[in-house]
Amino acid sequence: MSDSPFGDISIEEFLRDYWQKKPLLVRNAFPDIEAPVGADELAGLSLEADVESRLVTQSPHGTDWDIKHGPFDEETFENLPETHWTLLVQAVDSWVPEASDIVEQFRFIPNWRYDDLMVSFASQGGGVGPHYDNYDVFLIQTQGQRRWEVGGFYDLTNGV
């Protein structure tokens, strides 16, 4: 992996001009990266009682959303629709040693700002819906295509 996960932007420039200020899209930042877990292994992790996971399903029109928290069982996955669902698993770097290689690329961020490496798998049309993250997020997409949108800023002091 490269010295900077931000292409031609140095870590210093990223921290000065982007971090906690504005979004940054870097296409092909890690051209040789492989997903730390496949879909089946991710589903397997979600069956474990000690692993935090959730399953988000939505109607095909995106108007109705449902969230279930794991642990799941194999029947859960057997009964999923073909499309419009997403599995999210927290702290994958705690369970899959190879996932730590991804985390190491962001060690320039203070440890107290780091939570964990969440990995998700989405079926066609799956997503988590519009939301605000009240923390810093680095998104790395390793497979497939996805439409990502960045919304406005949420003012915690005024609730808007």
Coordinates of N, CA and C in Angstrom, one line a residue:
M1 N 0.8 -1.2 0.0 CA 0.0 0.0 0.0 C 0.9 1.2 0.0
S2 N 0.4 2.4 -0.5 CA 1.2 3.6 -0.6 C 1.4 4.3 0.7
D3 N 2.3 5.3 0.6 CA 2.6 6.1 1.8 C 1.4 6.9 2.3
S4 N 0.6 7.3 1.4 CA -0.6 8.1 1.7 C -1.8 7.4 1.1
P5 N -2.8 7.2 1.9 CA -4.1 6.7 1.4 C -4.9 7.7 0.6
F6 N -4.3 8.8 0.4 CA -5.1 9.9 -0.3 C -4.5 10.3 -1.7
G7 N -3.8 9.3 -2.3 CA -3.3 9.6 -3.6 C -2.2 10.7 -3.6
D8 N -2.3 11.7 -4.4 CA -1.3 12.8 -4.4 C -1.4 13.7 -3.2
I9 N -2.3 13.6 -2.4 CA -2.5 14.4 -1.2 C -1.7 13.8 0.0
S10 N -0.8 14.6 0.5 CA 0.0 14.0 1.6 C -0.9 13.9 2.9
I11 N -0.4 13.1 3.8 CA -1.1 13.0 5.1 C -1.2 14.4 5.8
E12 N -0.1 15.1 5.7 CA -0.1 16.5 6.3 C -1.2 17.4 5.7
E13 N -1.2 17.4 4.4 CA -2.2 18.2 3.7 C -3.6 17.7 4.0
F14 N -3.8 16.4 4.1 CA -5.2 15.8 4.4 C -5.6 16.3 5.8
L15 N -4.7 16.2 6.8 CA -5.0 16.7 8.1 C -5.3 18.2 8.2
R16 N -4.5 18.9 7.5 CA -4.7 20.4 7.5 C -5.9 20.9 6.7
D17 N -6.2 20.3 5.6 CA -7.2 20.8 4.7 C -8.6 20.1 4.6
Y18 N -8.5 18.8 5.0 CA -9.7 18.0 4.9 C -10.3 17.4 6.1
W19 N -9.5 16.8 7.0 CA -9.9 16.1 8.1 C -10.8 16.9 9.0
Q20 N -12.1 16.5 9.2 CA -13.1 17.2 10.0 C -13.5 18.5 9.4
K21 N -13.2 18.7 8.1 CA -13.5 20.0 7.5 C -14.4 19.7 6.3
K22 N -14.0 18.8 5.4 CA -14.8 18.5 4.2 C -14.5 17.1 3.7
P23 N -15.5 16.6 2.9 CA -15.3 15.2 2.4 C -14.2 15.2 1.3
L24 N -13.6 14.0 1.1 CA -12.6 13.8 0.1 C -12.9 12.5 -0.6
L25 N -13.0 12.5 -1.9 CA -13.1 11.2 -2.6 C -11.7 11.0 -3.3
V26 N -11.2 9.8 -3.1 CA -9.9 9.4 -3.7 C -10.2 8.1 -4.4
R27 N -10.3 8.1 -5.7 CA -10.6 6.9 -6.5 C -9.3 6.1 -6.6
N28 N -9.5 4.8 -6.5 CA -8.4 3.8 -6.6 C -7.2 4.1 -5.7
A29 N -7.6 4.5 -4.4 CA -6.5 4.8 -3.4 C -5.7 3.6 -3.1
F30 N -6.3 2.5 -3.1 CA -5.6 1.2 -2.8 C -5.9 0.2 -4.0
P31 N -5.2 0.4 -5.1 CA -5.5 -0.4 -6.3 C -5.4 -1.9 -6.1
D32 N -4.5 -2.3 -5.2 CA -4.3 -3.8 -5.1 C -5.0 -4.3 -3.8
I33 N -5.9 -3.6 -3.2 CA -6.5 -4.0 -2.0 C -7.5 -5.2 -2.2
E34 N -7.5 -6.1 -1.3 CA -8.5 -7.2 -1.4 C -9.4 -7.1 -0.2
A35 N -10.6 -7.4 -0.3 CA -11.5 -7.4 0.8 C -11.0 -8.3 1.9
P36 N -10.9 -7.8 3.2 CA -10.4 -8.6 4.3 C -11.2 -9.9 4.6
V37 N -12.5 -9.9 4.2 CA -13.3 -11.0 4.4 C -14.3 -11.0 3.2
G38 N -14.7 -12.2 2.8 CA -15.7 -12.4 1.7 C -17.1 -12.3 2.3
A39 N -18.1 -12.3 1.5 CA -19.5 -12.3 1.9 C -19.8 -13.4 2.8
D40 N -19.4 -14.6 2.5 CA -19.7 -15.8 3.3 C -19.0 -15.7 4.7
E41 N -17.8 -15.3 4.7 CA -17.1 -15.2 6.0 C -17.7 -14.1 6.9
L42 N -18.1 -13.0 6.2 CA -18.8 -11.9 7.0 C -20.1 -12.4 7.6
A43 N -20.8 -13.2 6.8 CA -22.1 -13.7 7.3 C -21.8 -14.7 8.5
G44 N -20.7 -15.5 8.3 CA -20.3 -16.4 9.4 C -19.9 -15.6 10.7
L45 N -19.2 -14.5 10.6 CA -18.9 -13.7 11.8 C -20.2 -13.3 12.4
S46 N -21.2 -12.9 11.6 CA -22.5 -12.4 12.2 C -23.3 -13.4 13.0
L47 N -22.9 -14.7 12.8 CA -23.5 -15.8 13.6 C -23.0 -15.9 15.0
E48 N -21.8 -15.3 15.2 CA -21.2 -15.4 16.5 C -21.8 -14.4 17.6
A49 N -22.0 -14.9 18.8 CA -22.6 -14.1 19.8 C -21.7 -12.9 20.3
D50 N -20.4 -13.0 20.1 CA -19.5 -12.0 20.6 C -19.3 -10.9 19.5
V51 N -19.8 -11.1 18.3 CA -19.6 -10.2 17.2 C -20.8 -9.3 17.0
E52 N -20.6 -8.0 17.0 CA -21.7 -7.0 16.8 C -22.0 -6.9 15.3
S53 N -23.2 -7.1 15.0 CA -23.6 -7.1 13.6 C -25.1 -6.6 13.5
R54 N -25.4 -6.1 12.3 CA -26.8 -5.7 12.0 C -27.1 -5.9 10.5
L55 N -28.3 -6.1 10.3 CA -28.8 -6.4 8.9 C -29.9 -5.4 8.6
V56 N -29.7 -4.6 7.6 CA -30.6 -3.6 7.2 C -31.3 -4.0 5.9
T57 N -32.6 -4.0 5.9 CA -33.3 -4.3 4.7 C -34.2 -3.2 4.4
Q58 N -34.5 -3.0 3.1 CA -35.4 -1.9 2.7 C -36.3 -2.4 1.6
S59 N -37.4 -1.7 1.4 CA -38.3 -2.0 0.3 C -37.6 -1.6 -1.0
P60 N -38.0 -2.2 -2.1 CA -37.4 -1.9 -3.4 C -37.5 -0.4 -3.7
H61 N -38.5 0.3 -3.2 CA -38.7 1.7 -3.5 C -38.0 2.6 -2.5
G62 N -37.3 1.9 -1.5 CA -36.6 2.7 -0.5 C -37.4 3.5 0.5
T63 N -38.7 3.1 0.7 CA -39.5 3.9 1.6 C -39.6 3.2 2.9
D64 N -39.5 1.9 3.0 CA -39.6 1.2 4.3 C -38.2 0.6 4.6
W65 N -37.8 0.8 5.9 CA -36.5 0.3 6.3 C -36.7 -0.6 7.5
D66 N -35.8 -1.6 7.7 CA -35.9 -2.4 8.9 C -34.5 -2.8 9.3
I67 N -34.2 -2.8 10.6 CA -32.9 -3.2 11.1 C -33.0 -4.3 12.1
K68 N -32.2 -5.3 12.0 CA -32.1 -6.3 13.0 C -30.7 -6.5 13.4
H69 N -30.5 -6.7 14.7 CA -29.2 -6.9 15.3 C -28.9 -8.3 15.6
G70 N -27.6 -8.7 15.3 CA -27.2 -10.1 15.5 C -27.0 -10.4 16.9
P71 N -26.6 -11.6 17.2 CA -26.2 -12.6 16.3 C -27.4 -13.2 15.5
F72 N -27.0 -13.6 14.3 CA -28.0 -14.2 13.4 C -27.8 -15.7 13.3
D73 N -28.7 -16.4 12.6 CA -28.6 -17.8 12.4 C -28.6 -18.0 10.9
E74 N -28.3 -19.2 10.5 CA -28.2 -19.5 9.0 C -29.6 -19.3 8.4
E75 N -30.6 -19.5 9.1 CA -32.0 -19.4 8.5 C -32.2 -17.9 8.1
T76 N -31.6 -17.0 8.9 CA -31.8 -15.6 8.6 C -31.3 -15.3 7.1
F77 N -30.2 -15.8 6.8 CA -29.6 -15.6 5.4 C -30.3 -16.4 4.4
E78 N -30.8 -17.6 4.7 CA -31.6 -18.4 3.8 C -32.9 -17.7 3.4
N79 N -33.4 -16.9 4.3 CA -34.7 -16.2 4.0 C -34.6 -14.8 3.6
L80 N -33.4 -14.3 3.3 CA -33.3 -12.9 2.8 C -33.8 -12.8 1.3
P81 N -34.3 -11.7 1.0 CA -34.7 -11.5 -0.4 C -33.4 -11.4 -1.3
E82 N -33.6 -11.5 -2.6 CA -32.4 -11.4 -3.5 C -31.7 -10.1 -3.5
T83 N -32.5 -9.0 -3.2 CA -32.0 -7.6 -3.3 C -32.4 -6.8 -2.1
H84 N -31.8 -5.6 -2.0 CA -32.2 -4.6 -1.0 C -31.9 -4.9 0.4
W85 N -30.7 -5.5 0.7 CA -30.3 -5.7 2.1 C -28.8 -5.5 2.2
T86 N -28.4 -5.2 3.4 CA -27.0 -4.9 3.7 C -26.7 -5.6 5.1
L87 N -25.5 -6.3 5.1 CA -25.0 -6.8 6.4 C -23.8 -6.0 6.8
L88 N -23.8 -5.5 8.1 CA -22.7 -4.8 8.6 C -22.2 -5.5 9.8
V89 N -20.8 -5.6 9.9 CA -20.2 -6.3 11.0 C -19.1 -5.4 11.6
Q90 N -19.2 -5.1 12.9 CA -18.3 -4.2 13.6 C -17.0 -5.0 14.0
A91 N -16.0 -4.2 14.2 CA -14.7 -4.7 14.8 C -14.1 -5.9 14.0
V92 N -14.2 -5.9 12.7 CA -13.7 -7.0 12.0 C -12.2 -7.2 12.2
D93 N -11.5 -6.0 12.4 CA -10.1 -6.1 12.7 C -9.8 -6.9 14.0
S94 N -10.7 -7.0 14.9 CA -10.5 -7.8 16.1 C -10.7 -9.3 15.8
W95 N -11.3 -9.7 14.8 CA -11.7 -11.1 14.5 C -10.9 -11.6 13.3
V96 N -10.4 -10.8 12.4 CA -9.7 -11.2 11.2 C -8.4 -10.5 11.2
P97 N -7.3 -11.1 11.5 CA -6.0 -10.4 11.6 C -5.6 -9.7 10.3
E98 N -5.9 -10.2 9.1 CA -5.6 -9.6 7.9 C -6.3 -8.2 7.8
A99 N -7.4 -8.0 8.4 CA -8.1 -6.7 8.3 C -7.3 -5.6 9.0
S100 N -6.4 -6.0 9.9 CA -5.6 -5.0 10.6 C -4.7 -4.2 9.6
D101 N -4.3 -4.8 8.5 CA -3.5 -4.2 7.5 C -4.2 -2.9 7.0
I102 N -5.5 -2.9 6.8 CA -6.2 -1.7 6.4 C -6.1 -0.6 7.5
V103 N -6.4 -1.0 8.7 CA -6.3 -0.1 9.8 C -5.0 0.6 9.9
E104 N -3.9 -0.1 9.7 CA -2.6 0.4 9.8 C -2.4 1.6 8.8
Q105 N -3.1 1.7 7.7 CA -3.0 2.8 6.8 C -3.5 4.1 7.3
F106 N -4.2 4.0 8.5 CA -4.8 5.2 9.1 C -4.3 5.5 10.5
R107 N -3.1 5.0 10.8 CA -2.5 5.2 12.1 C -2.0 6.6 12.4
F108 N -2.1 7.5 11.4 CA -1.7 8.9 11.6 C -2.8 9.6 12.4
I109 N -4.0 9.0 12.4 CA -5.1 9.6 13.3 C -4.8 9.1 14.7
P110 N -5.0 10.0 15.7 CA -4.8 9.6 17.1 C -5.6 8.4 17.5
N111 N -5.0 7.5 18.2 CA -5.7 6.3 18.6 C -7.0 6.6 19.3
W112 N -7.1 7.6 20.1 CA -8.4 7.9 20.8 C -9.5 8.3 19.8
R113 N -9.2 8.6 18.6 CA -10.2 8.8 17.5 C -10.6 7.6 16.8
Y114 N -9.9 6.5 17.0 CA -10.1 5.2 16.3 C -11.1 4.3 17.1
D115 N -12.1 3.8 16.4 CA -13.0 2.9 17.0 C -12.8 1.5 16.5
D116 N -13.1 1.2 15.3 CA -12.9 -0.1 14.7 C -13.0 -0.1 13.2
L117 N -12.8 -1.3 12.6 CA -13.0 -1.5 11.2 C -14.4 -2.2 11.0
M118 N -15.3 -1.5 10.5 CA -16.6 -2.1 10.1 C -16.5 -2.5 8.7
V119 N -17.1 -3.7 8.4 CA -17.1 -4.2 7.0 C -18.6 -4.5 6.7
S120 N -19.0 -4.2 5.5 CA -20.3 -4.4 5.1 C -20.4 -5.1 3.8
F121 N -21.5 -5.8 3.5 CA -21.7 -6.4 2.2 C -23.2 -6.1 1.9
A122 N -23.4 -5.6 0.7 CA -24.7 -5.2 0.2 C -25.1 -6.0 -1.0
S123 N -26.3 -6.4 -1.0 CA -26.9 -7.1 -2.2 C -27.2 -5.9 -3.2
Q124 N -27.6 -6.3 -4.4 CA -28.0 -5.3 -5.4 C -29.1 -4.4 -4.7
G125 N -29.0 -3.1 -4.8 CA -30.0 -2.2 -4.2 C -29.9 -2.0 -2.7
G126 N -29.0 -2.7 -2.1 CA -28.9 -2.6 -0.6 C -28.2 -1.3 -0.2
G127 N -28.5 -0.9 1.0 CA -27.8 0.3 1.5 C -28.2 0.5 3.0
V128 N -27.8 1.6 3.5 CA -28.2 1.8 4.9 C -29.1 3.1 5.1
G129 N -29.3 3.7 3.9 CA -30.2 4.9 3.9 C -29.5 6.1 4.4
P130 N -30.1 7.3 4.2 CA -29.5 8.6 4.6 C -29.3 8.6 6.1
H131 N -28.2 9.1 6.5 CA -27.9 9.1 8.0 C -26.7 10.1 8.2
Y132 N -26.6 10.5 9.5 CA -25.4 11.3 9.9 C -24.5 10.4 10.7
D133 N -23.2 10.5 10.5 CA -22.2 9.8 11.4 C -21.7 10.9 12.3
N134 N -21.7 10.7 13.6 CA -21.2 11.6 14.5 C -19.8 11.3 14.9
Y135 N -19.0 10.9 13.9 CA -17.6 10.5 14.0 C -17.0 10.5 12.6
D136 N -15.7 10.4 12.6 CA -14.9 10.4 11.3 C -15.1 9.0 10.7
V137 N -15.3 9.0 9.4 CA -15.4 7.7 8.7 C -14.5 7.7 7.4
F138 N -13.8 6.7 7.3 CA -13.1 6.4 6.1 C -13.8 5.2 5.4
L139 N -14.3 5.4 4.2 CA -15.0 4.4 3.4 C -14.0 3.8 2.4
I140 N -13.8 2.5 2.3 CA -13.0 1.9 1.3 C -13.9 0.8 0.7
Q141 N -14.2 1.0 -0.6 CA -15.0 0.0 -1.3 C -14.0 -0.9 -2.1
T142 N -14.2 -2.2 -1.8 CA -13.2 -3.2 -2.5 C -13.9 -3.9 -3.7
Q143 N -15.2 -4.0 -3.7 CA -15.8 -4.7 -4.8 C -17.1 -4.0 -5.2
G144 N -17.5 -4.3 -6.5 CA -18.8 -3.8 -6.9 C -18.8 -2.3 -7.2
Q145 N -20.0 -1.8 -7.4 CA -20.3 -0.4 -7.7 C -21.3 0.1 -6.7
R146 N -21.2 1.3 -6.3 CA -22.1 1.9 -5.3 C -22.2 3.4 -5.6
R147 N -23.4 3.9 -5.4 CA -23.5 5.3 -5.5 C -23.4 5.9 -4.1
W148 N -22.5 6.7 -3.9 CA -22.3 7.4 -2.6 C -22.7 8.8 -2.7
E149 N -23.3 9.3 -1.6 CA -23.7 10.7 -1.6 C -23.3 11.3 -0.3
V150 N -22.8 12.5 -0.3 CA -22.5 13.2 0.9 C -23.5 14.3 1.1
G151 N -24.1 14.3 2.3 CA -25.1 15.4 2.5 C -24.5 16.6 3.2
G152 N -25.4 17.3 3.8 CA -25.0 18.5 4.5 C -24.4 18.2 5.9
F153 N -24.1 19.3 6.6 CA -23.5 19.1 7.9 C -24.6 19.2 9.0
Y154 N -24.4 18.4 10.0 CA -25.4 18.4 11.1 C -24.8 19.3 12.2
D155 N -25.5 20.3 12.6 CA -25.1 21.2 13.7 C -25.6 20.6 15.1
L156 N -24.6 20.0 15.8 CA -25.0 19.3 17.1 C -25.5 20.4 18.1
T157 N -25.1 21.6 18.0 CA -25.5 22.6 19.0 C -26.9 23.0 18.8
N158 N -27.4 23.0 17.5 CA -28.7 23.5 17.2 C -29.7 22.4 16.8
G159 N -29.1 21.2 16.6 CA -29.9 20.0 16.2 C -30.4 20.1 14.8
V160 N -29.7 20.9 13.9 CA -30.1 21.0 12.5 C -28.9 20.7 11.6

